[in-house]
Amino acid sequence: DAGVTQSPTHLIKTRGQHVTLRCSPISGHKSVSWYQQVLGQGPQFIFQYYEKEERGRGNFPDRFSARQFPNYSSELNVNALLLGDSALYLCASSLVGNTEAFFGQGTRLTVV
Amino acid sequence: RKEVEQDPGPFNVPEGATVAFNCTYSNSASQSFFWYRQDCRKEPKLLMSVYSSGNEDGRFTAQLNRASQYISLLIRDSKLSDSATYLCVVTDSWGKLQFGAGTQVVVTP
């Protein structure tokens, strides 16, 4: 079985641009969460979706948005990119909310 | 105050030795507890779940103390391959993961 897959793996964008990151959860997993990890820190929670509904939002500006599709895959969108948005963006899937979560390899975003 | 706090280390451990470290969490309503391992520039990987009764997986032992709101991890007979950052994670009822900043462990020959 495939694990959590994220695309793209690496991305370079210019300040002010928009980016869309994609995540496919493990088959059968209905909960998808997004995290941002900057160097030297633990991952920070951005969004959680369960059964296509937003179940939680972290302390991120409205430039960050996400959605979950009927097949449980998910997209994270970031508008008006800032240099400070450069980070590793991680997607995690789990069967239901508070069971073990498994991570994709992440998307490394660099904003220049 | 951070919701999950860990000693960042690094813990420098001779090969074959035992190392232990803790994390503390602030939300008494936290539901589930985990240790993840993260290698440099890679994604976190689940190491083990943590239960109040304590649990062991090979050379790794985890313990949860709900009254004092701390979680511990002990690694016995350390291997070079145990060198990594260990992330303490607590969740709410919806599974929102709160991470500590990680404890770096360096196992030396």
CSV table of C-alpha atoms in Angstrom, one decimal:
chain,number,residue,atom,x,y,z
A,1,ASP,CA,0.0,0.0,0.0
A,2,ALA,CA,1.2,3.5,-0.8
A,3,GLY,CA,1.9,5.8,2.1
A,4,VAL,CA,1.0,9.5,2.2
A,5,THR,CA,2.2,11.1,-1.0
A,6,GLN,CA,2.8,14.8,-1.4
A,7,SER,CA,3.5,16.9,-4.5
A,8,PRO,CA,5.7,18.6,-5.5
A,9,THR,CA,8.7,17.6,-3.4
A,10,HIS,CA,10.5,20.9,-3.9
A,11,LEU,CA,9.3,24.3,-5.1
A,12,ILE,CA,10.8,27.7,-5.6
A,13,LYS,CA,8.5,30.7,-5.7
A,14,THR,CA,8.8,34.4,-5.8
A,15,ARG,CA,7.4,36.8,-3.2
A,16,GLY,CA,3.8,37.6,-3.9
A,17,GLN,CA,3.1,34.5,-5.9
A,18,HIS,CA,0.6,31.8,-5.1
A,19,VAL,CA,1.3,28.1,-4.4
A,20,THR,CA,-0.8,24.9,-4.2
A,21,LEU,CA,0.5,21.9,-2.4
A,22,ARG,CA,-1.2,18.5,-2.8
A,23,CYS,CA,-1.5,15.5,-0.5
A,24,SER,CA,-3.0,12.0,-1.0
A,25,PRO,CA,-3.6,10.1,2.2
A,26,ILE,CA,-3.2,6.5,2.9
A,27,SER,CA,-6.0,4.5,1.5
A,28,GLY,CA,-8.9,4.4,4.0
A,29,HIS,CA,-7.7,7.3,6.0
A,30,LYS,CA,-10.3,10.1,6.2
A,31,SER,CA,-8.4,12.7,8.3
A,32,VAL,CA,-5.8,14.9,6.7
A,33,SER,CA,-3.8,17.6,8.5
A,34,TRP,CA,-1.2,20.1,7.3
A,35,TYR,CA,1.8,21.3,9.2
A,36,GLN,CA,4.6,23.9,8.6
A,37,GLN,CA,8.1,23.2,9.8
A,38,VAL,CA,10.8,25.8,9.8
A,39,LEU,CA,14.4,24.9,10.5
A,40,GLY,CA,15.1,24.1,14.1
A,41,GLN,CA,11.5,23.9,15.2
A,42,GLY,CA,8.8,21.3,15.5
A,43,PRO,CA,6.0,21.2,13.0
A,44,GLN,CA,3.3,23.7,13.5
A,45,PHE,CA,-0.4,22.8,12.9
A,46,ILE,CA,-2.1,24.7,10.0
A,47,PHE,CA,-5.3,22.8,9.2
A,48,GLN,CA,-7.1,19.6,9.8
A,49,TYR,CA,-9.9,18.1,7.7
A,50,TYR,CA,-12.0,15.1,8.4
A,51,GLU,CA,-14.7,13.8,6.1
A,52,LYS,CA,-14.2,16.9,3.9
A,53,GLU,CA,-15.0,19.3,6.7
A,54,GLU,CA,-12.5,21.6,8.4
A,55,ARG,CA,-12.0,20.4,12.0
A,56,GLY,CA,-9.3,22.7,13.1
A,57,ARG,CA,-7.2,25.7,12.1
A,58,GLY,CA,-3.9,26.8,13.5
A,59,ASN,CA,-2.6,30.3,14.1
A,60,PHE,CA,-1.9,31.1,10.4
A,61,PRO,CA,-3.1,34.1,8.4
A,62,ASP,CA,-6.0,34.0,5.9
A,63,ARG,CA,-3.5,33.7,3.1
A,64,PHE,CA,-3.4,30.0,4.0
A,65,SER,CA,-6.4,28.0,2.9
A,66,ALA,CA,-7.1,24.3,2.3
A,67,ARG,CA,-9.7,21.9,1.3
A,68,GLN,CA,-10.4,18.1,1.2
A,69,PHE,CA,-11.9,16.4,-1.8
A,70,PRO,CA,-14.4,13.5,-1.9
A,71,ASN,CA,-11.5,11.0,-2.4
A,72,TYR,CA,-10.0,12.5,0.8
A,73,SER,CA,-7.0,14.0,-0.9
A,74,SER,CA,-6.3,17.6,0.1
A,75,GLU,CA,-4.8,20.8,-1.2
A,76,LEU,CA,-3.1,23.6,0.8
A,77,ASN,CA,-3.1,27.0,-0.9
A,78,VAL,CA,-0.9,29.9,0.1
A,79,ASN,CA,-1.5,33.3,-1.4
A,80,ALA,CA,0.8,36.4,-1.5
A,81,LEU,CA,3.9,34.4,-0.5
A,82,LEU,CA,6.3,36.0,1.9
A,83,LEU,CA,9.9,35.1,2.5
A,84,GLY,CA,8.9,33.7,5.9
A,85,ASP,CA,6.7,31.1,4.3
A,86,SER,CA,9.8,29.2,3.3
A,87,ALA,CA,9.5,25.9,5.1
A,88,LEU,CA,8.9,22.2,4.9
A,89,TYR,CA,5.1,21.6,4.5
A,90,LEU,CA,4.0,18.3,5.8
A,91,CYS,CA,0.8,16.4,5.3
A,92,ALA,CA,-0.4,13.7,7.7
A,93,SER,CA,-3.2,11.3,7.4
A,94,SER,CA,-4.9,9.1,10.0
A,95,LEU,CA,-8.0,6.8,10.1
A,96,VAL,CA,-9.9,9.1,12.4
A,97,GLY,CA,-8.8,12.2,14.3
A,98,ASN,CA,-6.9,11.1,17.3
A,99,THR,CA,-5.3,7.9,16.0
A,100,GLU,CA,-1.7,7.5,14.9
A,101,ALA,CA,-0.8,9.9,12.1
A,102,PHE,CA,1.5,9.2,9.2
A,103,PHE,CA,3.4,11.8,7.3
A,104,GLY,CA,4.2,12.3,3.7
A,105,GLN,CA,7.8,13.2,2.7
A,106,GLY,CA,6.8,16.9,2.6
A,107,THR,CA,7.1,19.7,0.2
A,108,ARG,CA,10.1,22.0,0.7
A,109,LEU,CA,9.0,25.5,-0.3
A,110,THR,CA,11.5,28.2,-0.9
A,111,VAL,CA,10.3,31.8,-1.4
A,112,VAL,CA,12.8,34.2,-2.9
B,1,ARG,CA,4.1,29.1,27.5
B,2,LYS,CA,4.5,26.5,24.7
B,3,GLU,CA,1.9,23.7,24.7
B,4,VAL,CA,4.6,21.0,24.5
B,5,GLU,CA,8.1,21.6,25.8
B,6,GLN,CA,11.2,19.5,25.3
B,7,ASP,CA,14.8,19.8,26.2
B,8,PRO,CA,16.4,20.5,22.8
B,9,GLY,CA,19.7,18.7,23.7
B,10,PRO,CA,21.8,17.6,22.1
B,11,PHE,CA,22.2,14.5,24.2
B,12,ASN,CA,25.6,13.0,23.3
B,13,VAL,CA,25.4,9.3,24.0
B,14,PRO,CA,28.1,6.7,23.7
B,15,GLU,CA,27.1,3.7,21.7
B,16,GLY,CA,25.6,1.0,23.9
B,17,ALA,CA,24.6,3.5,26.7
B,18,THR,CA,21.1,4.4,27.9
B,19,VAL,CA,19.6,7.8,27.3
B,20,ALA,CA,16.3,9.2,28.7
B,21,PHE,CA,14.5,12.4,28.2
B,22,ASN,CA,11.1,14.0,28.9
B,23,CYS,CA,8.6,16.4,27.6
B,24,THR,CA,5.9,18.3,29.4
B,25,TYR,CA,2.5,19.4,28.0
B,26,SER,CA,0.2,22.1,29.2
B,27,ASN,CA,-3.3,20.9,28.1
B,28,SER,CA,-4.7,18.5,30.7
B,29,ALA,CA,-7.4,17.6,28.2
B,30,SER,CA,-4.9,16.1,25.7
B,31,GLN,CA,-6.1,12.8,24.4
B,32,SER,CA,-3.3,10.8,22.8
B,33,PHE,CA,0.5,10.9,23.1
B,34,PHE,CA,3.2,9.8,20.8
B,35,TRP,CA,6.9,9.9,20.1
B,36,TYR,CA,8.0,10.6,16.6
B,37,ARG,CA,11.5,10.4,15.2
B,38,GLN,CA,12.8,12.8,12.6
B,39,ASP,CA,16.0,12.5,10.6
B,40,CYS,CA,17.6,15.6,9.1
B,41,ARG,CA,15.4,17.2,6.4
B,42,LYS,CA,13.0,14.2,6.4
B,43,GLU,CA,9.5,13.8,7.5
B,44,PRO,CA,8.6,12.7,11.1
B,45,LYS,CA,8.1,9.0,11.5
B,46,LEU,CA,6.0,7.4,14.2
B,47,LEU,CA,8.2,5.7,16.8
B,48,MET,CA,5.6,4.7,19.3
B,49,SER,CA,2.4,5.6,21.1
B,50,VAL,CA,2.5,6.3,24.8
B,51,TYR,CA,0.2,4.9,27.4
B,52,SER,CA,-0.3,5.5,31.1
B,53,SER,CA,0.7,2.0,31.8
B,54,GLY,CA,3.9,2.4,30.1
B,55,ASN,CA,4.9,0.6,27.0
B,56,GLU,CA,8.0,-0.9,25.5
B,57,ASP,CA,9.1,-1.6,21.9
B,58,GLY,CA,12.4,-3.3,21.8
B,59,ARG,CA,15.0,-1.0,23.2
B,60,PHE,CA,12.5,1.9,23.5
B,61,THR,CA,10.4,2.5,26.6
B,62,ALA,CA,7.8,5.2,26.8
B,63,GLN,CA,5.9,6.4,29.8
B,64,LEU,CA,3.0,8.9,30.4
B,65,ASN,CA,2.3,10.6,33.7
B,66,ARG,CA,-1.0,12.3,33.3
B,67,ALA,CA,-1.0,13.8,36.8
B,68,SER,CA,2.3,15.6,36.2
B,69,GLN,CA,1.6,16.0,32.5
B,70,TYR,CA,4.9,14.7,31.3
B,71,ILE,CA,6.0,12.0,28.8
B,72,SER,CA,9.3,10.2,28.8
B,73,LEU,CA,11.3,8.1,26.4
B,74,LEU,CA,14.2,5.8,27.3
B,75,ILE,CA,16.5,4.3,24.7
B,76,ARG,CA,18.6,1.3,25.9
B,77,ASP,CA,21.7,0.0,24.2
B,78,SER,CA,21.9,3.0,21.9
B,79,LYS,CA,22.9,2.4,18.3
B,80,LEU,CA,24.5,4.8,15.9
B,81,SER,CA,21.3,4.7,13.9
B,82,ASP,CA,19.4,6.1,16.8
B,83,SER,CA,20.9,9.5,16.1
B,84,ALA,CA,17.9,11.7,15.3
B,85,THR,CA,15.6,14.3,16.7
B,86,TYR,CA,12.8,12.9,18.8
B,87,LEU,CA,9.6,14.8,18.7
B,88,CYS,CA,7.0,14.6,21.6
B,89,VAL,CA,3.5,14.9,20.3
B,90,VAL,CA,0.1,15.3,22.1
B,91,THR,CA,-3.3,15.4,20.4
B,92,ASP,CA,-6.7,16.8,21.2
B,93,SER,CA,-9.9,14.8,20.6
B,94,TRP,CA,-9.9,15.7,16.9
B,95,GLY,CA,-6.3,14.6,16.4
B,96,LYS,CA,-4.7,18.0,16.1
B,97,LEU,CA,-1.0,17.2,16.7
B,98,GLN,CA,0.9,19.5,19.0
B,99,PHE,CA,4.6,19.0,18.6
B,100,GLY,CA,7.5,19.9,20.8
B,101,ALA,CA,10.5,21.4,19.2
B,102,GLY,CA,12.3,18.1,19.5
B,103,THR,CA,15.2,16.6,21.4
B,104,GLN,CA,18.4,15.9,19.4
B,105,VAL,CA,20.2,12.7,20.2
B,106,VAL,CA,23.7,12.0,18.9
B,107,VAL,CA,25.1,8.5,19.4
B,108,THR,CA,28.8,8.4,19.2
B,109,PRO,CA,31.1,5.4,18.5
